[in-house]
């Protein structure tokens, strides 16, 4: 089975500071990769997905960006964080047409 | 993607069977029904998936009527550790198999 690694686990950043969250995947190759955000008490919002190296699709226009420099590496970035960027960020991996996605442990981001 | 509607919360005692129903009136022919479970401060975990009739695995059963406009997740003899949020999703095999998570059903199991 797949294992998703995310770091850091928690992060507190001031408004206007940059962000870089990293996700790596073990146990599979050429997965679909996803970044989700979950606000407190809410469902998951899909932010970005990628079907291959360098291929990024954005679901929600905002000040975040994503990159996939390697097959099993997915990075979420921001040049200047906003208060509204606070939340629980989850990376997930899936294969082809499967509906089963494997989620990482998440990063809890607080923007102050 | 078809919209899903499920109860916001449910309560149960330990040892009882819990049934969570999800409505998806606009489900398309090539859509599948998938359920995920999420514990606090963790990512969701896939539970079960089905297209029609009944599907059972070691964790749960999924009942889907012939018209497929709803589905019911059945958890047999729940325990305290089943306290979680349960998401019903409807998805088809698009290029990236994108999933749309709603707010889910918060199940609270007590003694």
Short mmCIF file of C-alpha atoms in Angstrom, two decimals:
data_model
loop_
_atom_site.label_atom_id
_atom_site.label_comp_id
_atom_site.label_asym_id
_atom_site.label_seq_id
_atom_site.Cartn_x
_atom_site.Cartn_y
_atom_site.Cartn_z
CA UNK A 1 0.00 0.00 0.00
CA UNK A 2 0.98 3.62 -0.36
CA UNK A 3 2.47 5.78 2.38
CA UNK A 4 2.17 9.55 2.24
CA UNK A 5 4.65 11.71 4.10
CA UNK A 6 3.96 15.35 4.89
CA UNK A 7 5.91 17.91 6.84
CA UNK A 8 5.86 19.87 8.94
CA UNK A 9 3.02 18.61 11.12
CA UNK A 10 2.23 22.07 12.47
CA UNK A 11 3.25 25.51 11.35
CA UNK A 12 2.61 29.02 12.61
CA UNK A 13 3.43 31.75 10.14
CA UNK A 14 2.85 35.53 10.10
CA UNK A 15 0.74 37.17 7.43
CA UNK A 16 2.78 38.00 4.37
CA UNK A 17 5.39 35.31 4.92
CA UNK A 18 6.11 32.58 2.35
CA UNK A 19 5.00 28.97 2.62
CA UNK A 20 6.34 25.67 1.44
CA UNK A 21 4.70 22.37 2.32
CA UNK A 22 6.15 19.15 1.00
CA UNK A 23 4.56 15.80 0.34
CA UNK A 24 6.28 12.60 -0.75
CA UNK A 25 4.79 9.25 -1.64
CA UNK A 26 6.14 5.75 -1.11
CA UNK A 27 4.94 2.43 -2.44
CA UNK A 28 3.73 3.41 -5.87
CA UNK A 29 4.80 5.09 -9.06
CA UNK A 30 3.11 7.63 -11.33
CA UNK A 31 0.32 8.41 -8.88
CA UNK A 32 -2.23 11.18 -9.14
CA UNK A 33 -1.43 13.67 -6.41
CA UNK A 34 -3.76 16.07 -4.64
CA UNK A 35 -3.62 18.98 -2.20
CA UNK A 36 -6.69 19.59 -0.05
CA UNK A 37 -7.45 22.18 2.60
CA UNK A 38 -9.86 21.71 5.46
CA UNK A 39 -11.12 24.62 7.54
CA UNK A 40 -12.22 23.89 11.11
CA UNK A 41 -15.45 21.88 11.14
CA UNK A 42 -15.71 21.85 7.37
CA UNK A 43 -15.27 19.37 4.56
CA UNK A 44 -12.19 19.09 2.38
CA UNK A 45 -11.62 21.55 -0.43
CA UNK A 46 -9.57 20.34 -3.37
CA UNK A 47 -6.88 22.91 -4.18
CA UNK A 48 -4.63 21.28 -6.77
CA UNK A 49 -4.20 17.95 -8.49
CA UNK A 50 -1.51 16.50 -10.70
CA UNK A 51 -1.52 13.54 -13.05
CA UNK A 52 2.21 13.68 -13.78
CA UNK A 53 5.49 15.53 -13.37
CA UNK A 54 5.06 19.22 -14.13
CA UNK A 55 1.31 18.81 -14.71
CA UNK A 56 -0.68 20.88 -12.24
CA UNK A 57 -4.37 21.73 -12.31
CA UNK A 58 -5.82 24.35 -10.00
CA UNK A 59 -9.32 24.03 -8.64
CA UNK A 60 -9.54 27.26 -6.70
CA UNK A 61 -7.84 30.49 -7.79
CA UNK A 62 -5.95 31.98 -4.86
CA UNK A 63 -2.50 32.95 -3.70
CA UNK A 64 -1.33 29.35 -3.46
CA UNK A 65 0.57 27.39 -6.07
CA UNK A 66 1.70 23.80 -6.46
CA UNK A 67 4.56 22.06 -8.18
CA UNK A 68 5.53 18.47 -8.89
CA UNK A 69 9.28 18.36 -9.53
CA UNK A 70 9.49 14.56 -9.21
CA UNK A 71 7.07 11.70 -9.75
CA UNK A 72 6.37 11.21 -6.06
CA UNK A 73 6.90 14.72 -4.74
CA UNK A 74 4.25 17.40 -4.50
CA UNK A 75 4.87 20.87 -3.10
CA UNK A 76 2.39 23.53 -2.03
CA UNK A 77 3.69 27.08 -1.91
CA UNK A 78 2.73 30.66 -1.33
CA UNK A 79 4.70 33.86 -1.72
CA UNK A 80 2.62 35.80 0.81
CA UNK A 81 0.28 34.11 3.25
CA UNK A 82 -3.14 35.52 4.13
CA UNK A 83 -5.10 34.97 7.33
CA UNK A 84 -7.61 33.00 5.29
CA UNK A 85 -4.90 30.49 4.39
CA UNK A 86 -5.08 28.99 7.87
CA UNK A 87 -6.31 25.42 7.89
CA UNK A 88 -5.45 21.75 7.79
CA UNK A 89 -3.59 20.87 4.60
CA UNK A 90 -3.73 17.32 3.34
CA UNK A 91 -1.81 15.65 0.57
CA UNK A 92 -3.31 12.59 -1.08
CA UNK A 93 -2.28 10.04 -3.64
CA UNK A 94 -4.41 7.97 -5.95
CA UNK A 95 -3.90 5.68 -8.90
CA UNK A 96 -5.42 6.20 -12.32
CA UNK A 97 -9.16 5.75 -12.26
CA UNK A 98 -9.34 4.42 -8.71
CA UNK A 99 -11.61 6.20 -6.25
CA UNK A 100 -9.40 5.21 -3.36
CA UNK A 101 -7.10 7.98 -2.27
CA UNK A 102 -4.46 7.66 0.42
CA UNK A 103 -4.04 10.68 2.65
CA UNK A 104 -1.01 11.95 4.52
CA UNK A 105 -1.02 12.99 8.18
CA UNK A 106 -1.62 16.63 7.28
CA UNK A 107 -0.11 19.97 8.20
CA UNK A 108 -1.98 22.32 10.48
CA UNK A 109 -1.17 25.87 9.37
CA UNK A 110 -2.01 28.89 11.49
CA UNK A 111 -1.45 32.28 9.94
CA UNK A 112 -1.23 35.03 12.53
CA UNK B 1 -20.31 15.84 -10.12
CA UNK B 2 -23.53 14.86 -8.37
CA UNK B 3 -24.27 16.67 -5.12
CA UNK B 4 -24.69 14.58 -1.99
CA UNK B 5 -26.79 15.23 1.10
CA UNK B 6 -26.25 13.44 4.40
CA UNK B 7 -27.18 14.15 8.03
CA UNK B 8 -24.89 16.54 9.83
CA UNK B 9 -24.59 14.35 12.91
CA UNK B 10 -25.71 11.09 14.48
CA UNK B 11 -25.39 9.58 17.93
CA UNK B 12 -25.19 5.91 18.82
CA UNK B 13 -24.43 3.66 21.74
CA UNK B 14 -21.62 1.18 21.60
CA UNK B 15 -22.67 -2.18 20.19
CA UNK B 16 -25.48 -0.83 18.04
CA UNK B 17 -25.69 -0.94 14.26
CA UNK B 18 -25.46 2.48 12.64
CA UNK B 19 -26.92 3.33 9.26
CA UNK B 20 -25.95 6.58 7.56
CA UNK B 21 -28.00 7.48 4.51
CA UNK B 22 -26.78 9.71 1.71
CA UNK B 23 -28.92 11.25 -1.04
CA UNK B 24 -27.52 11.78 -4.52
CA UNK B 25 -30.51 12.46 -6.74
CA UNK B 26 -28.46 13.60 -9.72
CA UNK B 27 -26.11 10.64 -9.87
CA UNK B 28 -24.93 9.88 -13.39
CA UNK B 29 -24.75 6.49 -15.06
CA UNK B 30 -20.97 6.23 -14.77
CA UNK B 31 -20.78 7.53 -11.18
CA UNK B 32 -19.66 5.35 -8.29
CA UNK B 33 -20.54 5.85 -4.62
CA UNK B 34 -17.64 6.01 -2.20
CA UNK B 35 -17.46 6.45 1.56
CA UNK B 36 -14.57 7.79 3.60
CA UNK B 37 -13.96 8.01 7.35
CA UNK B 38 -12.04 10.80 9.05
CA UNK B 39 -10.78 10.93 12.62
CA UNK B 40 -9.86 14.29 14.19
CA UNK B 41 -6.58 15.74 12.94
CA UNK B 42 -6.10 12.94 10.43
CA UNK B 43 -6.67 12.55 6.73
CA UNK B 44 -9.74 10.66 5.49
CA UNK B 45 -9.55 6.92 5.01
CA UNK B 46 -11.34 4.98 2.27
CA UNK B 47 -14.01 2.66 3.65
CA UNK B 48 -16.06 1.23 0.82
CA UNK B 49 -17.19 1.78 -2.74
CA UNK B 50 -20.09 0.52 -4.79
CA UNK B 51 -22.13 0.95 -7.95
CA UNK B 52 -25.41 -0.81 -7.17
CA UNK B 53 -27.03 -3.40 -4.86
CA UNK B 54 -24.93 -4.38 -1.87
CA UNK B 55 -21.23 -4.35 -1.14
CA UNK B 56 -19.67 -5.70 2.05
CA UNK B 57 -16.14 -5.67 3.39
CA UNK B 58 -14.54 -6.23 6.77
CA UNK B 59 -15.43 -2.72 7.91
CA UNK B 60 -18.89 -1.92 6.59
CA UNK B 61 -21.71 -2.66 4.18
CA UNK B 62 -23.03 -0.37 1.50
CA UNK B 63 -26.62 -0.66 0.31
CA UNK B 64 -27.62 0.98 -2.97
CA UNK B 65 -31.21 0.75 -4.27
CA UNK B 66 -32.00 0.14 -7.90
CA UNK B 67 -32.53 3.83 -8.73
CA UNK B 68 -29.16 4.69 -7.12
CA UNK B 69 -30.49 8.02 -5.88
CA UNK B 70 -29.40 7.20 -2.35
CA UNK B 71 -27.07 4.89 -0.50
CA UNK B 72 -26.74 3.67 3.07
CA UNK B 73 -23.52 2.96 4.89
CA UNK B 74 -24.04 0.35 7.59
CA UNK B 75 -21.59 -0.04 10.46
CA UNK B 76 -22.24 -3.21 12.48
CA UNK B 77 -21.85 -3.06 16.26
CA UNK B 78 -20.05 0.24 16.52
CA UNK B 79 -17.45 0.90 19.18
CA UNK B 80 -16.12 4.11 20.69
CA UNK B 81 -13.32 4.07 18.13
CA UNK B 82 -15.87 4.46 15.32
CA UNK B 83 -16.49 8.03 16.43
CA UNK B 84 -15.54 10.00 13.34
CA UNK B 85 -16.84 11.98 10.39
CA UNK B 86 -18.16 9.89 7.52
CA UNK B 87 -18.21 11.30 4.00
CA UNK B 88 -20.37 10.12 1.13
CA UNK B 89 -18.93 10.94 -2.28
CA UNK B 90 -20.11 10.38 -5.81
CA UNK B 91 -17.41 10.28 -8.44
CA UNK B 92 -16.70 9.03 -11.91
CA UNK B 93 -13.52 7.94 -13.56
CA UNK B 94 -12.33 11.26 -14.85
CA UNK B 95 -8.75 11.81 -15.77
CA UNK B 96 -7.72 12.57 -12.22
CA UNK B 97 -10.52 10.89 -10.28
CA UNK B 98 -11.25 14.10 -8.44
CA UNK B 99 -13.31 13.69 -5.30
CA UNK B 100 -15.66 16.26 -3.79
CA UNK B 101 -15.97 16.07 -0.04
CA UNK B 102 -18.99 17.66 1.65
CA UNK B 103 -19.22 18.33 5.36
CA UNK B 104 -19.97 14.68 6.13
CA UNK B 105 -21.83 13.07 9.03
CA UNK B 106 -20.31 13.36 12.46
CA UNK B 107 -20.94 10.09 14.30
CA UNK B 108 -20.60 10.13 18.08
CA UNK B 109 -20.51 6.74 19.80
CA UNK B 110 -20.95 6.60 23.55
CA UNK B 111 -21.16 3.91 26.22
#
